[in-house]
């Protein structure tokens, strides 16, 4: 039996990971360590209640004493580190929490592993979940490989870059066994509606403006969330220790193209008026330091570990729109007063 300490498991990707793995791995234990910030929704994990191999611990990963207690109580073999402040726009308006959670939080976890795994690293692993944003922006051509130089643009991506450096330094200096994945933009069920795709789906359904930053020509490489989760699991099980794997979906699209496809799907799935929905598109002030283009070269994980995405952008986006239409209660639960304050703060002045 392996005990996995999964940080940030009540957020978007972490919850999809646990919903996939807890039922599939009944002989293993999964401890979800989450501070339950605005981005978390325990309703995302309802299906796991009563599973004998799952528990939630409400803990801040930057709280060294609390993390220490968790290691004593659960004696984890593997840390899967998702917990982070994850929204670029929030990092621009308030970078402090990003440094605290993403940098200090990663440091606290690495130190806990070093202390509690001292003596033998046999069967132990720190898996760090990171992003392609650490590589900065591409021009019109080229792709990020595992060897691309780090060049982060936003407080968010700089904090993730710092955390990646800490993980590799703990590997080199203290021989801590680690693996790292840098993934492109995820989308799918359970994503907090501050991110492009769920924000646009819900605004379109409610007839609200669809705020496109700048000219909408920035390109992102979209990957369905369960394809990312399967990639992480594949790397944990079969990847080489001390290695980094880039994960991406070969789905490069301009933001306006993504919004157009969402509009078409919402019209088709709700019977809404296509032209009226198109009229909701609104070009607003650009994001400062907005990276132009991301594209992932995922050939290493495809070649070495045989991972390939199962969803195309068409199948994944249709499922995602359907999920948001069917899950009113989940949407209502996350769109609290704090959510409305964020929408006013970020979009009010644009
Ligand atoms: P999210 O914002 O949806 O969820 C983050 C989770 O972490 C939440 O449950 C939150 O409560 C928890 N958390 C925040 N601060 C914490 C703290 N101090 N202690 C404990 N828990 C804390 O994020 P996400 O989109 O699921 O991203 C998960 C990870 O994947 C992040 O590390 C992110 O950088 C990385 N990533 C995300 C994407 C993407 O497109 N969303 C792509 C590549 C990599
Ligand atoms: O209202 C919006 N209008 C808009 O045009 C929002 C919220 C976004 N955008 C643009 C900005 C980006 O070019 O859409 C693109 C996607 O934006 P986000 O959903 O905020 O994602 P991004 O900034 O690309 O970062 C995401 O992918 C990498 C995640 O939030 C990160 O956690 C992950 O590391």
Tab-separated table of C-alpha atoms and ligand atoms in Angstrom:
chain	number	residue	atom	x	y	z
A	1	UNK	CA	0.000	0.000	0.000
A	2	UNK	CA	1.226	3.459	-0.901
A	3	UNK	CA	0.076	6.577	0.961
A	4	UNK	CA	-0.266	9.622	-1.294
A	5	UNK	CA	-0.388	13.056	0.272
A	6	UNK	CA	-2.216	15.049	-2.405
A	7	UNK	CA	-2.007	18.807	-1.786
A	8	UNK	CA	-4.656	21.103	-3.293
A	9	UNK	CA	-6.969	18.148	-3.885
A	10	UNK	CA	-10.133	20.253	-3.505
A	11	UNK	CA	-9.183	22.491	-6.454
A	12	UNK	CA	-9.852	21.909	-10.128
A	13	UNK	CA	-7.093	19.518	-11.204
A	14	UNK	CA	-6.524	17.962	-7.761
A	15	UNK	CA	-10.228	17.036	-7.418
A	16	UNK	CA	-10.297	15.511	-10.902
A	17	UNK	CA	-7.145	13.553	-9.961
A	18	UNK	CA	-8.672	12.215	-6.720
A	19	UNK	CA	-12.030	11.404	-8.344
A	20	UNK	CA	-10.143	9.344	-10.915
A	21	UNK	CA	-7.600	7.602	-8.666
A	22	UNK	CA	-9.285	6.972	-5.287
A	23	UNK	CA	-11.836	4.460	-6.702
A	24	UNK	CA	-9.293	2.978	-9.118
A	25	UNK	CA	-6.630	2.331	-6.436
A	26	UNK	CA	-8.551	0.812	-3.495
A	27	UNK	CA	-5.336	-0.634	-2.033
A	28	UNK	CA	-3.691	2.799	-1.727
A	29	UNK	CA	-4.474	5.721	0.637
A	30	UNK	CA	-5.038	9.300	-0.510
A	31	UNK	CA	-4.812	12.169	1.982
A	32	UNK	CA	-6.092	15.437	0.519
A	33	UNK	CA	-4.265	18.383	2.129
A	34	UNK	CA	-6.106	21.568	1.249
A	35	UNK	CA	-6.476	24.987	2.895
A	36	UNK	CA	-9.917	25.271	1.245
A	37	UNK	CA	-9.373	28.734	-0.223
A	38	UNK	CA	-11.918	30.468	-2.477
A	39	UNK	CA	-10.743	28.117	-5.297
A	40	UNK	CA	-11.677	24.921	-3.443
A	41	UNK	CA	-15.061	23.308	-3.462
A	42	UNK	CA	-15.596	20.282	-1.200
A	43	UNK	CA	-18.693	19.534	-3.341
A	44	UNK	CA	-16.219	18.512	-6.069
A	45	UNK	CA	-15.295	15.512	-3.895
A	46	UNK	CA	-18.772	14.370	-2.825
A	47	UNK	CA	-18.354	11.058	-4.634
A	48	UNK	CA	-15.417	10.161	-2.386
A	49	UNK	CA	-17.258	10.508	0.932
A	50	UNK	CA	-17.288	7.142	2.606
A	51	UNK	CA	-14.321	5.800	0.631
A	52	UNK	CA	-12.161	3.976	3.144
A	53	UNK	CA	-8.948	5.018	1.384
A	54	UNK	CA	-9.589	8.794	1.319
A	55	UNK	CA	-9.426	11.600	3.907
A	56	UNK	CA	-9.455	15.404	3.782
A	57	UNK	CA	-7.144	17.435	6.044
A	58	UNK	CA	-7.774	21.181	6.103
A	59	UNK	CA	-4.185	22.405	6.308
A	60	UNK	CA	-2.186	25.310	4.844
A	61	UNK	CA	0.901	23.865	3.149
A	62	UNK	CA	2.916	26.921	4.240
A	63	UNK	CA	2.214	26.091	7.922
A	64	UNK	CA	5.307	24.063	8.837
A	65	UNK	CA	3.991	22.801	12.204
A	66	UNK	CA	0.723	21.565	10.676
A	67	UNK	CA	2.550	19.868	7.777
A	68	UNK	CA	4.904	18.232	10.273
A	69	UNK	CA	1.907	16.812	12.176
A	70	UNK	CA	0.470	15.434	8.917
A	71	UNK	CA	3.687	13.589	8.123
A	72	UNK	CA	3.756	12.104	11.648
A	73	UNK	CA	0.148	10.986	11.460
A	74	UNK	CA	-0.041	9.672	7.889
A	75	UNK	CA	3.600	8.748	7.070
A	76	UNK	CA	3.178	9.446	3.335
A	77	UNK	CA	5.324	7.689	0.727
A	78	UNK	CA	4.556	10.155	-2.022
A	79	UNK	CA	3.625	13.842	-2.109
A	80	UNK	CA	1.654	14.950	-5.182
A	81	UNK	CA	1.887	18.727	-4.980
A	82	UNK	CA	-0.999	20.536	-6.697
A	83	UNK	CA	-1.691	23.217	-4.060
A	84	UNK	CA	-1.102	26.696	-5.420
A	85	UNK	CA	-2.613	30.058	-6.034
A	86	UNK	CA	-3.288	29.522	-9.730
A	87	UNK	CA	-4.950	32.539	-11.375
A	88	UNK	CA	-2.670	34.920	-13.310
A	89	UNK	CA	-5.012	37.943	-13.022
A	90	UNK	CA	-5.231	37.530	-9.245
A	91	UNK	CA	-1.427	37.388	-9.069
A	92	UNK	CA	-1.274	40.741	-10.859
A	93	UNK	CA	-3.686	42.397	-8.428
A	94	UNK	CA	-2.204	40.728	-5.309
A	95	UNK	CA	1.062	38.783	-5.643
A	96	UNK	CA	1.730	38.201	-1.907
A	97	UNK	CA	-0.328	35.017	-1.492
A	98	UNK	CA	1.349	33.576	-4.598
A	99	UNK	CA	4.795	33.883	-3.065
A	100	UNK	CA	3.547	32.533	0.262
A	101	UNK	CA	1.666	29.489	-1.009
A	102	UNK	CA	3.591	28.647	-4.173
A	103	UNK	CA	7.142	29.365	-2.976
A	104	UNK	CA	7.046	29.048	0.828
A	105	UNK	CA	4.465	26.253	0.699
A	106	UNK	CA	6.661	24.192	-1.630
A	107	UNK	CA	9.672	24.882	0.603
A	108	UNK	CA	7.774	23.686	3.708
A	109	UNK	CA	6.734	20.450	1.975
A	110	UNK	CA	10.247	19.758	0.682
A	111	UNK	CA	11.669	20.281	4.167
A	112	UNK	CA	9.046	17.961	5.665
A	113	UNK	CA	10.023	15.254	3.155
A	114	UNK	CA	13.704	15.741	3.952
A	115	UNK	CA	13.071	15.475	7.691
A	116	UNK	CA	10.572	12.607	7.731
A	117	UNK	CA	12.181	10.553	4.974
A	118	UNK	CA	15.698	10.971	6.406
A	119	UNK	CA	17.624	7.721	6.504
A	120	UNK	CA	16.041	6.130	3.464
A	121	UNK	CA	14.457	7.577	0.371
A	122	UNK	CA	13.493	4.065	-0.794
A	123	UNK	CA	9.978	4.102	-2.284
A	124	UNK	CA	9.627	7.845	-1.632
A	125	UNK	CA	8.713	10.531	-4.181
A	126	UNK	CA	7.921	14.244	-4.390
A	127	UNK	CA	5.860	14.858	-7.547
A	128	UNK	CA	5.660	18.561	-8.394
A	129	UNK	CA	2.793	19.737	-10.611
A	130	UNK	CA	3.818	22.781	-12.600
A	131	UNK	CA	2.954	24.828	-15.655
A	132	UNK	CA	4.268	25.759	-19.092
A	133	UNK	CA	4.023	29.430	-18.048
A	134	UNK	CA	7.466	29.143	-16.403
A	135	UNK	CA	8.963	29.214	-19.914
A	136	UNK	CA	7.522	32.667	-20.711
A	137	UNK	CA	6.088	33.557	-24.102
A	138	UNK	CA	6.668	32.089	-27.563
A	139	UNK	CA	6.557	34.126	-30.759
A	140	UNK	CA	4.629	32.931	-33.801
A	141	UNK	CA	6.609	29.683	-34.083
A	142	UNK	CA	8.383	27.109	-31.897
A	143	UNK	CA	7.393	24.960	-28.921
A	144	UNK	CA	8.473	24.597	-25.293
A	145	UNK	CA	10.651	21.546	-24.638
A	146	UNK	CA	11.967	20.352	-21.276
A	147	UNK	CA	15.190	22.263	-22.077
A	148	UNK	CA	13.590	25.644	-22.766
A	149	UNK	CA	15.084	28.378	-20.570
A	150	UNK	CA	12.856	29.691	-17.779
A	151	UNK	CA	11.564	33.221	-18.465
A	152	UNK	CA	8.360	33.789	-16.443
A	153	UNK	CA	6.263	36.924	-17.027
A	154	UNK	CA	3.636	37.147	-14.263
A	155	UNK	CA	3.904	36.974	-10.467
A	156	UNK	CA	2.067	33.620	-10.773
A	157	UNK	CA	4.502	32.115	-13.278
A	158	UNK	CA	7.516	33.540	-11.417
A	159	UNK	CA	6.289	31.909	-8.198
A	160	UNK	CA	5.806	28.577	-10.000
A	161	UNK	CA	9.277	28.905	-11.575
A	162	UNK	CA	10.743	29.523	-8.114
A	163	UNK	CA	8.973	26.429	-6.780
A	164	UNK	CA	10.317	24.308	-9.678
A	165	UNK	CA	13.848	25.533	-8.895
A	166	UNK	CA	13.429	24.626	-5.206
A	167	UNK	CA	12.310	21.101	-6.106
A	168	UNK	CA	15.270	20.524	-8.438
A	169	UNK	CA	17.702	22.035	-5.899
A	170	UNK	CA	16.408	19.680	-3.156
A	171	UNK	CA	16.982	16.857	-5.630
A	172	UNK	CA	20.525	17.884	-6.474
A	173	UNK	CA	21.642	18.943	-3.011
A	174	UNK	CA	19.797	16.576	-0.669
A	175	UNK	CA	19.132	13.774	-3.211
A	176	UNK	CA	15.390	14.053	-2.567
A	177	UNK	CA	13.664	11.852	-5.170
A	178	UNK	CA	11.427	14.068	-7.295
A	179	UNK	CA	9.619	14.197	-10.620
A	180	UNK	CA	8.218	17.273	-12.305
A	181	UNK	CA	5.499	17.858	-14.902
A	182	UNK	CA	4.977	21.167	-16.729
A	183	UNK	CA	1.551	21.229	-18.336
A	184	UNK	CA	-0.322	23.551	-20.674
A	185	UNK	CA	-3.772	25.121	-20.039
A	186	UNK	CA	-6.310	22.679	-18.603
A	187	UNK	CA	-10.090	22.799	-19.031
A	188	UNK	CA	-12.981	20.549	-18.040
A	189	UNK	CA	-15.441	19.939	-15.186
A	190	UNK	CA	-14.859	21.483	-11.724
A	191	UNK	CA	-12.801	24.479	-12.953
A	192	UNK	CA	-13.385	27.668	-10.982
A	193	UNK	CA	-15.228	30.154	-13.220
A	194	UNK	CA	-12.537	32.837	-13.060
A	195	UNK	CA	-10.595	31.003	-15.827
A	196	UNK	CA	-11.334	31.684	-19.506
A	197	UNK	CA	-13.386	28.634	-20.487
A	198	UNK	CA	-15.832	28.308	-17.545
A	199	UNK	CA	-16.179	32.098	-17.290
A	200	UNK	CA	-17.190	32.306	-20.946
A	201	UNK	CA	-19.580	29.339	-20.721
A	202	UNK	CA	-21.439	30.756	-17.715
A	203	UNK	CA	-21.506	34.334	-19.037
A	204	UNK	CA	-22.834	33.121	-22.398
A	205	UNK	CA	-25.568	31.051	-20.709
A	206	UNK	CA	-26.581	34.106	-18.648
A	207	UNK	CA	-26.386	36.587	-21.558
A	208	UNK	CA	-23.538	38.555	-19.956
A	209	UNK	CA	-20.623	40.194	-21.855
A	210	UNK	CA	-17.765	37.865	-22.872
A	211	UNK	CA	-14.635	39.864	-21.920
A	212	UNK	CA	-11.773	39.166	-24.357
A	213	UNK	CA	-8.422	40.648	-23.341
A	214	UNK	CA	-6.673	42.784	-25.991
A	215	UNK	CA	-7.308	41.546	-29.510
A	216	UNK	CA	-7.995	37.972	-28.426
A	217	UNK	CA	-5.082	36.750	-30.538
A	218	UNK	CA	-3.107	35.185	-27.677
A	219	UNK	CA	-2.666	31.460	-28.175
A	220	UNK	CA	-3.021	28.754	-25.517
A	221	UNK	CA	-2.503	24.970	-25.904
A	222	UNK	CA	-5.577	23.332	-24.312
A	223	UNK	CA	-5.619	19.941	-22.574
A	224	UNK	CA	-8.648	18.180	-21.086
A	225	UNK	CA	-8.123	17.866	-17.339
A	226	UNK	CA	-8.356	14.060	-17.050
A	227	UNK	CA	-5.697	13.717	-19.760
A	228	UNK	CA	-3.426	15.812	-17.511
A	229	UNK	CA	-4.312	13.666	-14.477
A	230	UNK	CA	-3.501	10.463	-16.380
A	231	UNK	CA	-0.173	11.992	-17.440
A	232	UNK	CA	0.725	12.806	-13.820
A	233	UNK	CA	-0.220	9.281	-12.722
A	234	UNK	CA	1.829	7.770	-15.579
A	235	UNK	CA	4.876	9.833	-14.563
A	236	UNK	CA	4.477	8.906	-10.869
A	237	UNK	CA	4.245	5.197	-11.744
A	238	UNK	CA	6.714	4.913	-14.627
A	239	UNK	CA	8.650	8.163	-15.089
A	240	UNK	CA	12.338	8.436	-14.274
A	241	UNK	CA	13.242	9.988	-10.929
A	242	UNK	CA	14.787	13.453	-11.252
A	243	UNK	CA	13.206	13.972	-14.690
A	244	UNK	CA	10.871	16.626	-16.038
A	245	UNK	CA	8.053	15.874	-18.506
A	246	UNK	CA	6.173	18.478	-20.540
A	247	UNK	CA	2.467	17.687	-20.944
A	248	UNK	CA	0.263	19.247	-23.626
A	249	UNK	CA	-2.612	18.563	-25.952
A	250	UNK	CA	-1.486	19.785	-29.386
A	251	UNK	CA	-4.524	22.074	-29.331
A	252	UNK	CA	-3.228	25.551	-30.050
A	253	UNK	CA	-6.025	28.072	-30.411
A	254	UNK	CA	-6.383	31.842	-30.269
A	255	UNK	CA	-8.623	33.014	-27.420
A	256	UNK	CA	-11.211	34.398	-29.886
A	257	UNK	CA	-11.416	30.981	-31.536
A	258	UNK	CA	-12.057	29.366	-28.142
A	259	UNK	CA	-14.800	31.899	-27.378
A	260	UNK	CA	-16.400	31.335	-30.810
A	261	UNK	CA	-16.519	27.577	-30.237
A	262	UNK	CA	-18.026	28.042	-26.778
A	263	UNK	CA	-20.710	30.316	-28.266
A	264	UNK	CA	-21.581	27.687	-30.871
A	265	UNK	CA	-21.782	24.911	-28.282
A	266	UNK	CA	-23.881	26.967	-25.860
A	267	UNK	CA	-26.260	27.873	-28.700
A	268	UNK	CA	-26.510	24.214	-29.757
A	269	UNK	CA	-26.932	22.814	-26.235
A	270	UNK	CA	-29.384	25.453	-24.914
A	271	UNK	CA	-31.228	26.337	-28.130
A	272	UNK	CA	-29.981	29.929	-27.673
A	273	UNK	CA	-29.804	32.521	-30.470
A	274	UNK	CA	-26.380	32.238	-32.133
A	275	UNK	CA	-26.237	35.852	-33.368
A	276	UNK	CA	-27.309	37.259	-29.993
A	277	UNK	CA	-24.595	35.182	-28.293
A	278	UNK	CA	-21.978	36.396	-30.788
A	279	UNK	CA	-23.008	39.961	-29.928
A	280	UNK	CA	-21.852	39.374	-26.320
A	281	UNK	CA	-18.172	39.330	-27.353
A	282	UNK	CA	-16.522	42.387	-25.771
A	283	UNK	CA	-12.896	43.411	-26.246
A	284	UNK	CA	-11.462	44.795	-22.988
A	285	UNK	CA	-8.140	46.191	-21.741
A	286	UNK	CA	-5.361	43.653	-22.113
A	287	UNK	CA	-3.717	41.767	-19.235
A	288	UNK	CA	-0.374	43.455	-18.326
A	289	UNK	CA	2.592	41.287	-19.380
A	290	UNK	CA	0.195	39.027	-21.339
A	291	UNK	CA	2.161	36.104	-22.841
A	292	UNK	CA	1.448	35.872	-26.572
A	293	UNK	CA	1.645	32.164	-27.186
A	294	UNK	CA	2.177	28.839	-25.409
A	295	UNK	CA	2.750	25.528	-27.203
A	296	UNK	CA	4.036	22.318	-25.649
A	297	UNK	CA	6.280	19.739	-27.245
A	298	UNK	CA	5.058	16.628	-25.386
A	299	UNK	CA	7.160	14.152	-27.367
A	300	UNK	CA	9.211	13.041	-24.326
A	301	UNK	CA	6.233	11.753	-22.294
A	302	UNK	CA	4.635	10.338	-25.448
A	303	UNK	CA	7.789	8.500	-26.502
A	304	UNK	CA	9.187	7.415	-23.109
A	305	UNK	CA	5.946	6.670	-21.251
A	306	UNK	CA	3.436	6.018	-24.045
A	307	UNK	CA	1.043	8.756	-22.831
A	308	UNK	CA	-1.309	10.370	-25.350
A	309	UNK	CA	-4.354	12.574	-24.746
A	310	UNK	CA	-7.708	10.808	-25.125
A	311	UNK	CA	-9.851	13.893	-25.779
A	312	UNK	CA	-9.708	16.232	-28.761
A	313	UNK	CA	-10.588	19.877	-28.137
A	314	UNK	CA	-13.962	19.276	-29.837
A	315	UNK	CA	-14.970	16.303	-27.648
A	316	UNK	CA	-13.537	17.823	-24.468
A	317	UNK	CA	-15.169	21.225	-24.927
A	318	UNK	CA	-18.587	19.734	-25.741
A	319	UNK	CA	-18.402	17.644	-22.533
A	320	UNK	CA	-17.300	20.688	-20.541
A	321	UNK	CA	-20.174	22.902	-21.733
A	322	UNK	CA	-22.626	20.085	-20.973
A	323	UNK	CA	-21.152	19.650	-17.483
A	324	UNK	CA	-21.587	23.349	-16.574
A	325	UNK	CA	-25.160	23.296	-17.901
A	326	UNK	CA	-25.996	20.232	-15.781
A	327	UNK	CA	-24.319	21.292	-12.533
A	328	UNK	CA	-26.151	24.403	-11.302
A	329	UNK	CA	-25.702	23.499	-7.649
A	330	UNK	CA	-21.906	23.258	-7.988
A	331	UNK	CA	-21.807	26.558	-9.865
A	332	UNK	CA	-24.004	28.307	-7.272
A	333	UNK	CA	-21.801	27.009	-4.456
A	334	UNK	CA	-18.597	28.514	-5.903
A	335	UNK	CA	-20.147	31.800	-7.031
A	336	UNK	CA	-20.355	33.269	-3.544
A	337	UNK	CA	-20.094	36.930	-2.548
A	338	UNK	CA	-16.303	36.625	-2.773
A	339	UNK	CA	-16.645	35.548	-6.414
A	340	UNK	CA	-18.798	38.559	-7.258
A	341	UNK	CA	-16.273	40.869	-5.566
A	342	UNK	CA	-13.529	39.389	-7.780
A	343	UNK	CA	-15.563	39.945	-10.962
A	344	UNK	CA	-16.102	43.609	-9.977
A	345	UNK	CA	-12.435	44.073	-9.081
A	346	UNK	CA	-10.996	42.485	-12.246
A	347	UNK	CA	-13.521	43.553	-14.880
A	348	UNK	CA	-15.016	46.731	-13.383
A	349	UNK	CA	-12.180	48.972	-14.569
A	350	UNK	CA	-11.345	47.258	-17.885
B	1	LIG	P1	-7.025	25.726	-8.326
B	1	LIG	O1	-6.805	27.174	-8.037
B	1	LIG	O2	-8.296	25.297	-8.966
B	1	LIG	O3	-6.889	24.885	-6.983
B	1	LIG	C1	-5.862	25.114	-6.071
B	1	LIG	C2	-6.158	24.342	-4.788
B	1	LIG	O4	-5.070	24.570	-3.884
B	1	LIG	C3	-7.433	24.804	-4.081
B	1	LIG	O5	-8.181	23.692	-3.651
B	1	LIG	C4	-6.919	25.617	-2.896
B	1	LIG	O6	-7.791	25.599	-1.781
B	1	LIG	C5	-5.602	24.916	-2.613
B	1	LIG	N1	-4.658	25.802	-1.913
B	1	LIG	C6	-4.334	27.087	-2.239
B	1	LIG	N2	-3.450	27.573	-1.337
B	1	LIG	C7	-3.206	26.567	-0.438
B	1	LIG	C8	-2.383	26.447	0.701
B	1	LIG	N3	-1.616	27.475	1.127
B	1	LIG	N4	-2.370	25.270	1.360
B	1	LIG	C9	-3.137	24.225	0.950
B	1	LIG	N5	-3.946	24.287	-0.115
B	1	LIG	C10	-3.975	25.448	-0.811
B	1	LIG	O7	-5.758	25.274	-9.198
B	1	LIG	P2	-5.675	24.202	-10.375
B	1	LIG	O8	-6.028	24.855	-11.662
B	1	LIG	O9	-6.347	22.955	-9.953
B	1	LIG	O10	-4.082	23.962	-10.411
B	1	LIG	C11	-3.479	22.943	-9.615
B	1	LIG	C12	-1.983	22.933	-9.889
B	1	LIG	O11	-1.736	22.687	-11.261
B	1	LIG	C13	-1.281	24.257	-9.563
B	1	LIG	O12	-0.038	23.977	-8.975
B	1	LIG	C14	-1.104	24.919	-10.917
B	1	LIG	O13	0.027	25.762	-10.931
B	1	LIG	C15	-0.907	23.704	-11.816
B	1	LIG	N6	-1.309	23.873	-13.214
B	1	LIG	C16	-2.559	24.343	-13.524
B	1	LIG	C17	-2.928	24.457	-14.859
B	1	LIG	C18	-4.302	24.949	-15.260
B	1	LIG	O14	-4.544	25.161	-16.439
B	1	LIG	N7	-5.229	25.120	-14.347
B	1	LIG	C19	-2.027	24.096	-15.861
B	1	LIG	C20	-0.750	23.628	-15.507
B	1	LIG	C21	-0.415	23.504	-14.174
B	2	LIG	O1	-11.743	37.069	-18.927
B	2	LIG	C1	-10.754	36.625	-19.536
B	2	LIG	N1	-10.509	37.029	-20.824
B	2	LIG	C2	-9.440	36.630	-21.552
B	2	LIG	O2	-9.271	37.038	-22.705
B	2	LIG	C3	-9.827	35.680	-18.948
B	2	LIG	C4	-10.046	35.187	-17.550
B	2	LIG	C5	-8.749	35.267	-19.709
B	2	LIG	N2	-8.533	35.729	-20.957
B	2	LIG	C6	-7.368	35.255	-21.726
B	2	LIG	C7	-6.039	35.346	-21.021
B	2	LIG	C8	-5.273	34.151	-21.558
B	2	LIG	O3	-4.637	34.496	-22.779
B	2	LIG	O4	-7.583	33.858	-21.959
B	2	LIG	C9	-6.356	33.112	-21.850
B	2	LIG	C10	-6.512	32.071	-20.755
B	2	LIG	O5	-6.600	32.774	-19.525
B	2	LIG	P1	-6.723	31.994	-18.107
B	2	LIG	O6	-7.878	31.067	-18.163
B	2	LIG	O7	-6.666	33.016	-17.031
B	2	LIG	O8	-5.418	31.078	-18.145
B	2	LIG	P2	-3.854	31.413	-18.270
B	2	LIG	O9	-3.553	32.799	-17.854
B	2	LIG	O10	-3.413	31.016	-19.645
B	2	LIG	O11	-3.258	30.398	-17.171
B	2	LIG	C11	-3.798	29.055	-17.033
B	2	LIG	O12	-2.991	28.097	-17.670
B	2	LIG	C12	-1.761	27.788	-17.086
B	2	LIG	C13	-3.983	28.687	-15.558
B	2	LIG	O13	-4.784	29.669	-14.921
B	2	LIG	C14	-2.670	28.512	-14.876
B	2	LIG	O14	-2.860	28.078	-13.535
B	2	LIG	C15	-1.867	27.483	-15.617
B	2	LIG	O15	-0.594	27.375	-15.060
